[in-house]
Short mmCIF file of C-alpha atoms in Angstrom, two decimals:
data_model
loop_
_atom_site.label_atom_id
_atom_site.label_comp_id
_atom_site.label_asym_id
_atom_site.label_seq_id
_atom_site.Cartn_x
_atom_site.Cartn_y
_atom_site.Cartn_z
CA MET A 1 11.80 -20.15 -4.28
CA LEU A 2 8.81 -17.75 -4.85
CA LEU A 3 11.15 -14.63 -5.04
CA VAL A 4 13.51 -16.37 -7.50
CA ALA A 5 11.46 -18.33 -9.69
CA CYS A 6 8.26 -16.19 -9.73
CA PRO A 7 9.08 -12.54 -8.17
CA CYS A 8 5.97 -11.24 -9.97
CA ALA A 9 3.81 -13.45 -7.08
CA LEU A 10 5.36 -11.35 -4.05
CA GLY A 11 7.44 -8.37 -5.69
CA LEU A 12 4.33 -7.16 -8.03
CA ALA A 13 0.90 -8.81 -7.74
CA THR A 14 0.94 -8.39 -3.84
CA PRO A 15 2.04 -4.69 -3.66
CA VAL A 16 -0.51 -3.96 -6.54
CA ALA A 17 -3.36 -5.80 -4.73
CA ILE A 18 -2.46 -3.70 -1.54
CA SER A 19 -2.52 -0.40 -3.41
CA GLN A 20 -5.52 -1.35 -5.04
CA GLY A 21 -7.24 -2.51 -1.67
CA LEU A 22 -6.17 1.24 0.02
CA TYR A 23 -7.64 2.79 -2.78
CA ARG A 24 -10.93 0.72 -2.83
CA LEU A 25 -11.20 1.66 0.92
CA ALA A 26 -10.47 5.27 0.54
CA ARG A 27 -13.57 5.24 -2.09
CA LEU A 28 -15.58 3.67 0.47
CA GLY A 29 -14.51 6.41 3.01
CA LEU A 30 -11.94 4.59 5.14
CA VAL A 31 -8.64 6.24 4.48
CA SER A 32 -5.18 4.38 5.27
CA ARG A 33 -1.56 4.53 4.07
CA ASP A 34 -0.81 1.45 6.13
CA GLY A 35 -1.46 -2.01 3.98
CA ALA A 36 -1.14 -3.55 7.51
CA LEU A 37 -4.75 -2.28 8.01
CA ILE A 38 -6.00 -4.48 5.31
CA ASP A 39 -4.35 -7.61 6.92
CA VAL A 40 -5.78 -6.71 10.41
CA LEU A 41 -9.46 -5.93 8.71
CA ALA A 42 -9.30 -9.55 7.39
CA HIS A 43 -8.31 -11.46 10.30
CA THR A 44 -10.10 -9.46 13.11
CA ARG A 45 -12.71 -11.44 15.13
CA ASN A 46 -13.48 -8.50 17.54
CA VAL A 47 -14.23 -4.91 17.19
CA PHE A 48 -14.49 -2.55 20.13
CA PHE A 49 -16.29 0.75 20.08
CA ASP A 50 -16.49 3.90 21.84
CA LYS A 51 -19.81 5.64 22.19
CA THR A 52 -20.02 9.13 22.52
CA GLY A 53 -18.41 10.76 19.36
CA THR A 54 -18.17 7.24 17.73
CA LEU A 55 -21.35 5.61 17.88
CA SER A 56 -23.38 8.70 18.65
CA GLU A 57 -22.91 12.29 16.86
CA GLY A 58 -20.04 14.40 17.86
CA HIS A 59 -22.83 17.26 18.51
CA LEU A 60 -24.21 17.23 22.06
CA ARG A 61 -27.19 19.27 23.16
CA VAL A 62 -27.50 20.73 26.68
CA THR A 63 -31.36 20.47 27.19
CA GLU A 64 -31.40 21.42 31.01
CA THR A 65 -29.31 23.22 33.74
CA CYS A 66 -29.53 23.14 37.21
CA PHE A 67 -27.86 25.25 39.71
CA VAL A 68 -27.61 25.00 43.70
CA GLU A 69 -28.95 28.46 45.41
CA GLU A 70 -25.60 29.55 46.46
CA LEU A 71 -22.68 29.86 44.71
CA PRO A 72 -19.25 31.30 45.91
CA ILE A 73 -18.92 33.09 42.73
CA SER A 74 -21.82 34.44 40.15
CA ARG A 75 -23.08 32.03 37.47
CA GLU A 76 -21.67 34.30 35.08
CA ALA A 77 -18.35 34.05 35.89
CA LEU A 78 -18.43 30.17 36.56
CA LEU A 79 -20.00 29.50 33.14
CA ALA A 80 -17.41 31.94 31.54
CA SER A 81 -14.73 29.88 32.93
CA ILE A 82 -16.03 26.74 31.92
CA HIS A 83 -16.56 27.85 28.23
CA HIS A 84 -12.83 29.11 28.55
CA VAL A 85 -11.58 26.00 29.38
CA GLU A 86 -13.95 23.86 27.37
CA SER A 87 -13.87 25.48 24.09
CA PRO A 88 -10.37 24.56 22.87
CA LEU A 89 -11.21 20.74 23.35
CA ASN A 90 -12.52 18.87 20.60
CA HIS A 91 -14.54 16.41 22.70
CA PRO A 92 -18.50 16.37 22.45
CA VAL A 93 -19.36 17.06 25.76
CA ALA A 94 -17.00 20.19 25.72
CA GLN A 95 -18.05 21.38 22.60
CA GLY A 96 -21.78 20.91 23.85
CA LEU A 97 -21.09 23.07 26.90
CA SER A 98 -19.41 25.92 25.14
CA ARG A 99 -22.26 26.05 22.14
CA TYR A 100 -24.67 26.05 25.03
CA ILE A 101 -22.79 29.09 27.11
CA GLU A 102 -22.64 30.83 23.87
CA SER A 103 -25.90 30.48 23.42
CA LEU A 104 -27.00 32.60 26.60
CA ASN A 105 -25.27 35.65 25.12
CA LEU A 106 -23.32 36.30 28.26
CA GLU A 107 -20.54 38.45 28.33
CA LEU A 108 -18.04 36.02 28.09
CA ARG A 109 -15.13 37.65 29.49
CA GLU A 110 -11.55 35.93 29.69
CA GLU A 111 -12.20 34.05 33.17
CA ALA A 112 -8.73 32.54 33.19
CA GLY A 113 -8.51 28.94 34.28
CA SER A 114 -5.22 27.61 35.48
CA ASN A 115 -3.32 24.27 36.10
CA LEU A 116 -5.71 22.44 33.44
CA ARG A 117 -5.66 18.73 34.07
CA LEU A 118 -7.71 16.20 32.02
CA ILE A 119 -8.89 13.51 34.05
CA PRO A 120 -9.18 10.59 32.02
CA GLY A 121 -12.51 9.17 31.17
CA GLN A 122 -13.95 11.59 33.70
CA GLY A 123 -13.61 14.86 32.86
CA LEU A 124 -11.19 17.88 33.55
CA GLU A 125 -9.98 19.97 36.73
CA PHE A 126 -8.65 23.47 36.48
CA LYS A 127 -8.12 26.49 39.25
CA LEU A 128 -10.22 29.66 39.25
CA GLY A 129 -8.48 31.83 41.94
CA ASP A 130 -7.89 29.75 45.04
CA MET A 131 -11.03 27.32 43.89
CA LYS A 132 -10.67 24.03 42.43
CA VAL A 133 -13.24 23.51 39.62
CA GLN A 134 -13.99 20.09 38.25
CA VAL A 135 -16.36 19.45 35.05
CA GLY A 136 -17.32 15.95 34.20
CA GLU A 137 -18.76 12.62 35.76
CA GLY A 138 -20.62 11.96 38.85
CA SER A 139 -17.89 9.79 39.92
CA LEU A 140 -15.74 12.97 40.61
CA ALA A 141 -18.20 13.87 43.55
CA GLU A 142 -16.66 13.79 47.05
CA ARG A 143 -20.15 13.68 48.80
CA ALA A 144 -23.04 11.41 47.26
CA ASP A 145 -25.37 14.13 49.03
CA ASP A 146 -24.54 16.69 46.28
CA LEU A 147 -25.34 14.68 43.43
CA LYS A 148 -28.81 13.63 44.86
CA ALA A 149 -29.48 17.44 45.59
CA LEU A 150 -28.53 18.34 41.88
CA THR A 151 -30.07 15.54 40.20
CA GLY A 152 -33.42 16.05 42.40
CA GLN A 153 -33.98 19.06 40.22
CA VAL A 154 -33.58 17.40 37.12
CA HIS A 155 -36.77 17.30 35.11
CA GLU A 156 -35.24 15.12 31.93
CA ARG A 157 -35.53 11.15 32.53
CA THR A 158 -32.97 10.75 29.83
CA GLY A 159 -29.80 12.47 28.71
CA LYS A 160 -25.83 12.58 29.88
CA ARG A 161 -25.47 14.34 33.15
CA VAL A 162 -22.39 16.66 33.51
CA PHE A 163 -21.41 17.87 36.85
CA VAL A 164 -19.64 20.87 38.11
CA PHE A 165 -17.83 20.75 41.57
CA ILE A 166 -16.17 23.68 43.51
CA ASP A 167 -13.72 22.50 46.09
CA GLY A 168 -15.53 19.07 46.06
CA ARG A 169 -19.19 20.59 46.21
CA GLY A 170 -21.58 19.77 43.31
CA VAL A 171 -22.86 23.39 42.23
CA VAL A 172 -24.31 22.53 38.51
CA CYS A 173 -25.76 19.87 36.69
CA PHE A 174 -25.77 19.83 33.13
CA VAL A 175 -28.05 17.52 30.83
CA LEU A 176 -26.92 16.72 27.34
CA ARG A 177 -28.56 14.75 24.78
CA GLU A 178 -26.87 12.74 22.07
CA GLN A 179 -28.09 11.10 18.60
CA LEU A 180 -27.09 7.82 17.19
CA ARG A 181 -24.99 8.32 13.90
CA ASP A 182 -26.71 7.35 10.84
CA GLY A 183 -26.57 3.75 10.00
CA VAL A 184 -25.50 2.65 13.53
CA GLY A 185 -28.43 0.38 14.04
CA GLU A 186 -27.60 -1.53 10.67
CA ILE A 187 -23.55 -2.17 11.23
CA TRP A 188 -24.70 -5.03 14.54
CA PRO A 189 -26.60 -7.77 12.64
CA ARG A 190 -23.94 -7.07 9.34
CA LEU A 191 -20.97 -7.46 11.90
CA GLN A 192 -22.34 -10.50 13.17
CA GLY A 193 -23.22 -11.83 9.81
CA LEU A 194 -19.60 -11.77 9.32
CA GLY A 195 -18.69 -13.98 12.61
CA LEU A 196 -17.48 -10.90 14.62
CA LYS A 197 -17.74 -10.05 18.17
CA MET A 198 -18.73 -6.65 19.28
CA LYS A 199 -18.21 -4.63 22.63
CA VAL A 200 -18.96 -0.92 23.41
CA LEU A 201 -16.66 0.65 25.98
CA THR A 202 -17.78 3.89 27.53
CA GLY A 203 -16.62 6.03 30.00
CA ASP A 204 -20.17 7.27 30.36
CA PRO A 205 -21.63 5.44 33.60
CA ASP A 206 -25.14 5.82 32.38
CA PRO A 207 -24.77 5.32 28.43
CA GLN A 208 -28.65 4.80 27.56
CA LEU A 209 -27.76 2.97 24.43
CA ALA A 210 -29.96 0.13 23.22
CA LEU A 211 -28.20 -2.63 21.72
CA PRO A 212 -29.25 -5.82 20.26
CA PRO A 213 -28.38 -9.33 21.83
CA GLY A 214 -24.79 -10.17 21.33
CA VAL A 215 -23.26 -6.96 21.92
CA GLU A 216 -21.59 -6.36 25.14
CA LEU A 217 -21.75 -2.88 26.94
CA ARG A 218 -19.25 -1.83 29.35
CA SER A 219 -19.88 1.61 30.95
CA GLY A 220 -17.97 3.77 33.23
CA LEU A 221 -14.40 2.69 32.24
CA ARG A 222 -11.44 4.52 32.63
CA ALA A 223 -8.61 4.87 29.90
CA GLU A 224 -6.51 1.96 31.81
CA GLU A 225 -9.63 -0.17 31.71
CA LYS A 226 -10.14 0.07 28.23
CA VAL A 227 -6.45 -0.95 27.63
CA ALA A 228 -7.09 -4.04 29.91
CA GLU A 229 -10.43 -5.15 27.73
CA VAL A 230 -8.25 -4.72 24.58
CA MET A 231 -5.10 -6.50 25.96
CA ARG A 232 -7.49 -9.44 26.96
CA SER A 233 -8.84 -9.67 23.48
CA ASN A 234 -5.03 -9.47 21.72
CA GLU A 235 -3.97 -12.15 24.31
CA SER A 236 -7.08 -14.58 23.39
CA GLY A 237 -5.80 -14.33 19.78
CA GLU A 238 -8.73 -12.13 18.38
CA ARG A 239 -6.83 -9.75 16.90
CA PRO A 240 -9.09 -6.50 17.93
CA ILE A 241 -9.83 -3.48 16.32
CA PHE A 242 -10.75 -0.33 18.30
CA VAL A 243 -13.12 2.26 16.93
CA GLY A 244 -12.93 5.53 18.91
CA ASP A 245 -12.54 9.40 18.50
CA GLY A 246 -11.52 10.87 21.95
CA ILE A 247 -8.27 11.08 23.90
CA ASN A 248 -9.34 8.47 26.44
CA ASP A 249 -9.29 6.33 23.42
CA ALA A 250 -5.75 6.55 22.45
CA ALA A 251 -4.04 4.41 24.66
CA ALA A 252 -6.59 1.49 23.56
CA MET A 253 -5.98 2.17 20.07
CA SER A 254 -2.27 1.88 20.75
CA VAL A 255 -2.52 -1.79 22.13
CA ALA A 256 -4.97 -2.88 19.85
CA ARG A 257 -4.09 -4.55 16.74
CA GLY A 258 -5.69 -2.19 14.47
CA SER A 259 -7.32 1.16 15.09
CA ILE A 260 -9.82 3.30 13.18
CA VAL A 261 -10.45 7.16 14.10
CA MET A 262 -13.77 9.28 13.37
CA ASP A 263 -12.80 12.36 11.17
CA SER A 264 -13.82 14.60 13.83
CA GLY A 265 -11.78 12.67 16.37
CA ALA A 266 -9.25 14.79 18.50
CA ARG A 267 -5.65 14.72 17.35
CA LEU A 268 -3.88 12.43 19.96
CA PRO A 269 -5.94 9.40 18.62
CA SER A 270 -5.58 10.67 15.22
CA SER A 271 -2.05 10.27 15.40
CA VAL A 272 -1.79 6.73 16.46
CA ALA A 273 -4.80 5.36 14.29
CA MET A 274 -4.09 3.03 11.42
CA GLY A 275 -6.98 4.31 9.73
CA ARG A 276 -9.60 7.21 9.29
CA LEU A 277 -13.42 7.04 8.65
CA ARG A 278 -13.77 10.14 6.17
CA GLY A 279 -16.96 11.99 7.31
CA ASP A 280 -17.52 9.79 10.36
CA SER A 281 -19.39 7.30 7.99
CA ILE A 282 -19.22 4.61 10.49
CA ALA A 283 -21.87 2.35 8.50
CA ILE A 284 -19.16 1.54 6.18
CA LEU A 285 -17.20 -0.71 8.38
CA PRO A 286 -18.98 -4.02 7.31
CA GLU A 287 -18.44 -3.57 3.78
CA CYS A 288 -14.49 -2.56 4.37
CA ILE A 289 -13.81 -5.90 6.28
CA SER A 290 -15.81 -7.66 3.87
CA LEU A 291 -13.51 -6.09 1.38
CA ALA A 292 -10.35 -6.85 3.02
CA ARG A 293 -11.32 -10.56 3.77
CA GLY A 294 -11.70 -10.83 -0.31
CA ILE A 295 -8.24 -9.20 -0.96
CA HIS A 296 -6.69 -11.51 1.82
CA SER A 297 -8.12 -14.26 0.12
CA ARG A 298 -6.84 -13.34 -3.71
CA LEU A 299 -3.68 -13.14 -2.28
CA ARG A 300 -3.29 -16.18 -0.59
CA GLY A 301 -4.92 -17.86 -3.68
CA ASN A 302 -2.23 -15.89 -5.80
CA LEU A 303 0.73 -17.55 -3.66
CA ILE A 304 -0.81 -20.95 -3.63
CA PHE A 305 -1.00 -20.93 -7.27
CA ALA A 306 2.60 -19.67 -7.45
CA VAL A 307 4.04 -22.30 -5.04
CA SER A 308 1.86 -25.03 -6.89
CA TYR A 309 2.93 -24.37 -10.56
CA ASN A 310 6.87 -23.40 -9.60
CA VAL A 311 6.64 -27.16 -7.69
CA VAL A 312 5.19 -28.74 -10.86
CA GLY A 313 7.58 -26.89 -13.15
CA ILE A 314 10.66 -27.52 -11.26
CA SER A 315 9.90 -31.32 -10.76
CA LEU A 316 9.35 -31.75 -14.45
CA ALA A 317 12.67 -29.70 -15.63
CA ALA A 318 14.56 -31.65 -13.08
CA ILE A 319 13.33 -35.03 -15.01
CA GLY A 320 13.99 -33.32 -18.29
CA LEU A 321 10.28 -33.18 -19.43
CA LEU A 322 9.96 -29.60 -19.51
CA HIS A 323 11.66 -27.56 -22.37
CA PRO A 324 13.37 -24.25 -21.28
CA ILE A 325 11.54 -22.42 -24.26
CA ALA A 326 8.16 -23.86 -22.72
CA ALA A 327 9.35 -22.84 -19.33
CA ALA A 328 10.10 -19.40 -20.24
CA PHE A 329 6.69 -19.04 -21.73
CA ILE A 330 4.95 -20.42 -18.58
CA MET A 331 7.20 -17.90 -16.46
CA ILE A 332 5.65 -15.20 -18.75
CA VAL A 333 1.89 -16.63 -18.65
CA SER A 334 2.23 -17.09 -14.54
CA SER A 335 3.41 -13.58 -14.17
CA PHE A 336 0.53 -12.09 -16.26
CA LEU A 337 -1.74 -14.15 -14.45
CA VAL A 338 -1.10 -13.50 -10.81
CA THR A 339 -0.85 -9.88 -11.75
CA PHE A 340 -4.34 -9.97 -13.61
CA ARG A 341 -5.64 -11.48 -10.55
CA ALA A 342 -4.48 -8.75 -8.31
CA LEU A 343 -5.73 -6.08 -10.61
CA GLY A 344 -9.11 -7.90 -10.73
CA LEU A 345 -9.76 -6.67 -7.16
CA GLN A 346 -10.85 -3.55 -8.21
CA ARG A 347 -13.70 -4.70 -10.41
CA GLU A 348 -15.01 -7.09 -7.60
#
């Protein structure tokens, strides 16, 4: 009935409102070509965040390095091989290690690592000659004593520990420090004020992240564990949104109702995300959700208005109380009204 009696409510006003909404979101800093993102933002009740590269700056800095006394190869050769495999990656840890090794002014020969394999949520592995080299979390350790020997040399009390293992033996410990993005501390009360649940899912086993009450933190997660968390939220009808940047976030993004990637994010999550935060401006997220709710409320109001006046108009016409000329005039006025209400979204 709406399409026939008042096509403007659905055929014109709704597309106009969605396009205006996407334009306003883009002006805030959230870019998307998919109007479905507006619907998800309006209805979500749970927002999941990755930590490294999402809540924290994409740039990590190495503040301390510890080596075991006896290495199977020279330090320079080991560092050069790590630089060779890490430098093409966009992950903050990989870039932090690469910048640190470059700052040492070593002769970075092409120490080729073969059979490179990413270990989701833990690190990466490659072959250097006959040796298996792993770079990543302490969970990769085969012997706990190796970690104790390395961490016992570390003076930094805080910071992310990244280990290097050669054939299962821990040989290097890097300490990297990160900084939260501007505005992260402000988004928690604003999102809570919108009635949203928030949860931080990170592969970092020791995230050292101060969060206010009501914001849940789950650390040391693999990619499949992030997916399970999002799926449980889906099944609860919370229409979750996942905000991330790394390769290990892509699977969770693909099962969430909505997904947003940081501007500096890796290519894989960027390919599955519904929206992109330009300039990594995560602080705008509460405002984007408020805007989407306003758009949804206005569209719902338009449809209710269209149904109401058509029911009344058709009833009056059926009993002979509505002249055809008056009906045509009301039709024109109603079409202008719903279109004006949709265009009015731009000024709100």
